[in-house]
Rosetta silent file (secondary structure, phi, psi, omega in degrees, C-alpha in Angstrom):
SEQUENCE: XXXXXXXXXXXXXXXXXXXXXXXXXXXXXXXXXXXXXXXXXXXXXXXXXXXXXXXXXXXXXXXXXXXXXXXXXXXXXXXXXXXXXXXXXXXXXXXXXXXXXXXXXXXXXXXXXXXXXXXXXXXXXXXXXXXXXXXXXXXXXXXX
SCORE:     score description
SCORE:     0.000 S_00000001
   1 L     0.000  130.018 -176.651   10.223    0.940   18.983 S_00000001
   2 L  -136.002  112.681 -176.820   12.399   -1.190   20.542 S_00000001
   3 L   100.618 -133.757 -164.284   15.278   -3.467   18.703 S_00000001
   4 L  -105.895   33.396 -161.812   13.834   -4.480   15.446 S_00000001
   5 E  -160.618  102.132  176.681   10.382   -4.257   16.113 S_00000001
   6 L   -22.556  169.026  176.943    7.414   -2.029   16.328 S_00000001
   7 L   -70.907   -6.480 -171.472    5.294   -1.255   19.828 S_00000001
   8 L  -106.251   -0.553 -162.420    3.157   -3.974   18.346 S_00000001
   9 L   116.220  -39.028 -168.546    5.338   -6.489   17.599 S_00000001
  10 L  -108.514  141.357 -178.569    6.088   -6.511   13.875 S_00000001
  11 E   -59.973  145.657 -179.986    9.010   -6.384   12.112 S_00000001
  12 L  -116.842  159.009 -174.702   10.216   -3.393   10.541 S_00000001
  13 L   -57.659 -169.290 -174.106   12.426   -3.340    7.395 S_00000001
  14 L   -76.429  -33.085  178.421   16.434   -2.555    7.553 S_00000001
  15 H   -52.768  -46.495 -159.926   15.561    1.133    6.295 S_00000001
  16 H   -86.706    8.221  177.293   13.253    2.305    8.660 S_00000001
  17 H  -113.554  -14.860  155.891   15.599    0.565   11.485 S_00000001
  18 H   -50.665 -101.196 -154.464   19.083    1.995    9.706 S_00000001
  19 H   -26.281  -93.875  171.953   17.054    5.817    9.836 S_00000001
  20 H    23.200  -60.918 -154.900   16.131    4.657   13.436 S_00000001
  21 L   -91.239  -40.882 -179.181   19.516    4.259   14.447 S_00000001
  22 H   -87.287  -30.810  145.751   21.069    7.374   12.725 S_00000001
  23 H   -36.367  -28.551 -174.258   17.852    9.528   14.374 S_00000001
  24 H  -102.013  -25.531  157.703   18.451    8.512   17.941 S_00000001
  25 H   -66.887  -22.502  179.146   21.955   10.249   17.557 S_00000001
  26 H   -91.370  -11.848 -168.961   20.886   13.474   16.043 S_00000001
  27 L  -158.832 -171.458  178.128   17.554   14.191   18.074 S_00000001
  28 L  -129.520  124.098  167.133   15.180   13.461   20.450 S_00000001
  29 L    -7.653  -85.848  159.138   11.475   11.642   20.025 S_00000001
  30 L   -51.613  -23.517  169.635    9.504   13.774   21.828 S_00000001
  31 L   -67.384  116.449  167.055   10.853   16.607   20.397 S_00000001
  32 L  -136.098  135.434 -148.775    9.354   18.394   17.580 S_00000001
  33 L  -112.001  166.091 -177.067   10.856   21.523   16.348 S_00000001
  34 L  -109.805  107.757 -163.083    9.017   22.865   12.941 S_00000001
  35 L   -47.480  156.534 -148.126   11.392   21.708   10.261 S_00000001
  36 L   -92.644  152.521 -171.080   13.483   25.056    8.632 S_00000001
  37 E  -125.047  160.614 -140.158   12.037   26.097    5.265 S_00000001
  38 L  -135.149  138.660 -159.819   13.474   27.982    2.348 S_00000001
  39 L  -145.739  143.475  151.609   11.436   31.622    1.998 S_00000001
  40 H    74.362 -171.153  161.239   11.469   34.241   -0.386 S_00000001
  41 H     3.992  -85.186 -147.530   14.298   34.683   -2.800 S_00000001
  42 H   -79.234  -29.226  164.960   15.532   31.311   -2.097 S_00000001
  43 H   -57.826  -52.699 -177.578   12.389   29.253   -2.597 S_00000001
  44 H   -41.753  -27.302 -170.648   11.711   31.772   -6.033 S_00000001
  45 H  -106.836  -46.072  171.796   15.342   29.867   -7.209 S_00000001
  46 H   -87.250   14.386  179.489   15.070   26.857   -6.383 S_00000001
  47 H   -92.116  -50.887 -170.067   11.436   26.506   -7.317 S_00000001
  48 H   -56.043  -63.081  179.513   12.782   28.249  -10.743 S_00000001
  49 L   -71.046   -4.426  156.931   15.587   25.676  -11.596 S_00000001
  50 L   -86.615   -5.462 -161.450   13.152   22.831  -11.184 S_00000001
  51 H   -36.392  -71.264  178.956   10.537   24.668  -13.435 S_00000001
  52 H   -34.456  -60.190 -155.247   10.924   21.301  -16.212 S_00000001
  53 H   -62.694  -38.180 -142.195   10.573   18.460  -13.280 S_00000001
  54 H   -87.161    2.130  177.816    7.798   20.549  -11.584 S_00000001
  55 H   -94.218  -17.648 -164.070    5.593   20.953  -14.866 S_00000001
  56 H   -94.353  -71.057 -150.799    5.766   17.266  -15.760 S_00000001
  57 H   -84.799   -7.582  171.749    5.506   16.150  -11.856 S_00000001
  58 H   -74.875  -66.050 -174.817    2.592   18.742  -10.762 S_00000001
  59 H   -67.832  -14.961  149.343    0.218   17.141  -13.725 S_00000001
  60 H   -76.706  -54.871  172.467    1.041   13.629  -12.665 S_00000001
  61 H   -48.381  -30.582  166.061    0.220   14.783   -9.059 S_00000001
  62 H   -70.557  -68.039  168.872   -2.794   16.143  -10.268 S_00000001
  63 H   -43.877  -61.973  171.071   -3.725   13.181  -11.727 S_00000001
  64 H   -57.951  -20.589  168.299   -3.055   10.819   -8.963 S_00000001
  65 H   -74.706  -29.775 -178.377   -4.754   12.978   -6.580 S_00000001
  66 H   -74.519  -20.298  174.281   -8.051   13.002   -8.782 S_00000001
  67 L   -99.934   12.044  157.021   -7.950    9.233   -8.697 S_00000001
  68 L  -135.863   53.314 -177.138   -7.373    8.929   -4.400 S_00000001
  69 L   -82.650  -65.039 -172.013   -9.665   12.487   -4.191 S_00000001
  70 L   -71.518    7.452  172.209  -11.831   10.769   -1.585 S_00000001
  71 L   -75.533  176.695 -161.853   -8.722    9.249    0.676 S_00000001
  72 L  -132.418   85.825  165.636   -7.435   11.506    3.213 S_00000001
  73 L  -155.146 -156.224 -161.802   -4.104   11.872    2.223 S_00000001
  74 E  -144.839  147.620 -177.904   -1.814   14.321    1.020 S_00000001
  75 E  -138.850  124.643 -152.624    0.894   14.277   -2.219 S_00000001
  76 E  -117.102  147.583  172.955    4.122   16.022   -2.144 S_00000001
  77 E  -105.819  117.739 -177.336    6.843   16.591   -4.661 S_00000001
  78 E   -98.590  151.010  160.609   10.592   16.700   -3.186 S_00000001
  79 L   -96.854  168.485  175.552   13.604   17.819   -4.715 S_00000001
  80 L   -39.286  -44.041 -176.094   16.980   16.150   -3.901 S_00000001
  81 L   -63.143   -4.607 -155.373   17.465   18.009   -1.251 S_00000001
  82 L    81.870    4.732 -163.995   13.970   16.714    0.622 S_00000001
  83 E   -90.464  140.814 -172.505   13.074   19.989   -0.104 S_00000001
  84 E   -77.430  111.627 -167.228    9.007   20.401   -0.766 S_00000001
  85 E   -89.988  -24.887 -125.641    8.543   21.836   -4.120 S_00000001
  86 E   174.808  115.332  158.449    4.346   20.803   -4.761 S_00000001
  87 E  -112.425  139.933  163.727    1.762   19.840   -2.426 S_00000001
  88 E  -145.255  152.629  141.397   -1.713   18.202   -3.415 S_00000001
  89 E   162.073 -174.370  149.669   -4.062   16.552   -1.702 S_00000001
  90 L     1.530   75.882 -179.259   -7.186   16.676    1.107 S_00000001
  91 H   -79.335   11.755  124.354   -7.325   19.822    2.547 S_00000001
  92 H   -35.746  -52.988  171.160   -7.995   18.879    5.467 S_00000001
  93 H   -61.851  -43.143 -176.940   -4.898   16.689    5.376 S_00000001
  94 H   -80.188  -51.146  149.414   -2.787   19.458    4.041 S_00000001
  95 H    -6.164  -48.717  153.279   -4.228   21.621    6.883 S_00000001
  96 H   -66.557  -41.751  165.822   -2.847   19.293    9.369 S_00000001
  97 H   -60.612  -29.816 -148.071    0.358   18.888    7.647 S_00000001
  98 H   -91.088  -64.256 -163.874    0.455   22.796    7.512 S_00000001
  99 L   -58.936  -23.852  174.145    0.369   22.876   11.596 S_00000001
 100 L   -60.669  -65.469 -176.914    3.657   20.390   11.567 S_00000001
 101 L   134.108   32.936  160.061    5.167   22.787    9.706 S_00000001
 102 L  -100.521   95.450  140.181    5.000   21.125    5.876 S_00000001
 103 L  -134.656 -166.553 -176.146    4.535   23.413    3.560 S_00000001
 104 L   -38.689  154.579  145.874    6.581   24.616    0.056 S_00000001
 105 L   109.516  -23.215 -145.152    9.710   25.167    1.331 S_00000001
 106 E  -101.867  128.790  173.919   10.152   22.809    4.039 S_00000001
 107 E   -81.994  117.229  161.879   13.220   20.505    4.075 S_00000001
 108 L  -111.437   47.371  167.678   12.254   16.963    5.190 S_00000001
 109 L   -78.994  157.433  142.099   15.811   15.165    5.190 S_00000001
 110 H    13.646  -77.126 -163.719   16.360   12.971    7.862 S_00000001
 111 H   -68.321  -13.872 -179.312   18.818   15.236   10.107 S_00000001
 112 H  -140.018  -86.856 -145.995   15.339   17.734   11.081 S_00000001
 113 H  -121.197   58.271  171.583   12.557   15.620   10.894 S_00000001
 114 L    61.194 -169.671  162.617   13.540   12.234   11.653 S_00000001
 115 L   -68.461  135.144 -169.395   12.077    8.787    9.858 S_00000001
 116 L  -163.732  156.009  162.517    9.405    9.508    8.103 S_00000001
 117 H   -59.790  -35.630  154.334    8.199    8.546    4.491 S_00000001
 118 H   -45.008  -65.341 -163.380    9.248   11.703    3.154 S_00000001
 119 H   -90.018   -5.262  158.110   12.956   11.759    4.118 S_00000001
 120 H   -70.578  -57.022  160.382   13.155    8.167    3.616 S_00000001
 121 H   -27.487  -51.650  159.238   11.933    8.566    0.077 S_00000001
 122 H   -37.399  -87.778 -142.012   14.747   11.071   -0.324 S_00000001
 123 H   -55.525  -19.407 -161.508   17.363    8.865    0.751 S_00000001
 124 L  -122.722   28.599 -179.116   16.574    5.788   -0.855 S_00000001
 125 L    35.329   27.313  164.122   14.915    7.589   -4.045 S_00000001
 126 L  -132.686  164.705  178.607   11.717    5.457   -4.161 S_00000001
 127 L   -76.850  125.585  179.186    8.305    5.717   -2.420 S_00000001
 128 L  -114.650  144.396 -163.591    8.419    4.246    1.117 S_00000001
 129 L  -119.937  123.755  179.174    5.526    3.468    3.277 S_00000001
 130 L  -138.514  128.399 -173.268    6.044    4.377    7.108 S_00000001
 131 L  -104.395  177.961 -170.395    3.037    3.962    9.613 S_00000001
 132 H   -17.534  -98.586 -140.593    2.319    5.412   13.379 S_00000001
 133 H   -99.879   38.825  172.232    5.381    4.304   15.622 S_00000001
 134 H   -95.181  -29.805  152.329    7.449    3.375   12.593 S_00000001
 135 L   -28.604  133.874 -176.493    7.998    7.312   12.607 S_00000001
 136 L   -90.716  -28.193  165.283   10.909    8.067   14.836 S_00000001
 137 L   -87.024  160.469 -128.180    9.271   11.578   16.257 S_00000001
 138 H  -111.275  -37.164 -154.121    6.449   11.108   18.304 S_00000001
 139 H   -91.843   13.035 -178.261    4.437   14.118   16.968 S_00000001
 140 H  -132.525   25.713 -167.333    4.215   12.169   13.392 S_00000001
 141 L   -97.015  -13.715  168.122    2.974    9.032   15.024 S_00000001
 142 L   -69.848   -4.833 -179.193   -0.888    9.951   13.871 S_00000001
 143 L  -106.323  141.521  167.082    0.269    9.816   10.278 S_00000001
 144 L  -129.556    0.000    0.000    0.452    6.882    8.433 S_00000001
């Protein structure tokens, strides 16, 4: 992506070109390292103190996955931190997502795995839509 503008031409909003901009100081494109994930003990606690959100937000995810069950996609629940509390979806999809290196546990801020709909979603605490080269690493440019 170069400037304000996709490999294709089309404009991209201010978020994904703000992220853009704080991503080409912290990392590199081509790189992709498999984002660091919270194991054991520390998942069991912070899985624990969300227990309320994640009982509520699992049976909405359940629901919205039974109504896009034949899309190929995948539905994740974050905590503040970006961290992945709840997966649903495809398994196929999650299967792929698996190989990245998303699963429970996995932090998806910004600062490890670039722009992405996940760690945008963090930051700007609504669902954001980011397609092939609006990703800033290269190895997330197959997702849309």
């Amino acid at each position: 992506m170069s400037g304000a503008f996709n490999n294709d031409g089309r404009g991209i909003s201010p978020l994904i070109a703000t992220s853009w901009e704080r991503c080409n100081k912290l990392m590199k494109r081509e790189t992709w390292n498999v984002p660091h994930q919270a194991q054991g003990v520390t998942f069991a606690s912070i899985y624990r103190r969300k227990k309320a959100m994640l009982t509520l937000g699992q049976a909405a995810l359940e629901d919205a996955w039974e109504y896009m069950a034949p899309r190929e996609c995948a539905l994740f629940i974050l905590d503040e931190t970006a961290c992945i509390l709840s997966r649903n979806g495809d398994p196929q999809t999650l299967q792929q997502l698996s190989a990245l290196g998303f699963h429970d546990g996995t932090y998806c801020a910004e600062g490890i795995i670039g722009t992405c709909a996940l760690s945008l979603a963090a930051i700007s605490g609504q669902a954001v839509k980011t397609m092939a080269d609006q990703h800033f690493k290269q190895a997330l440019w197959n997702w849309a």
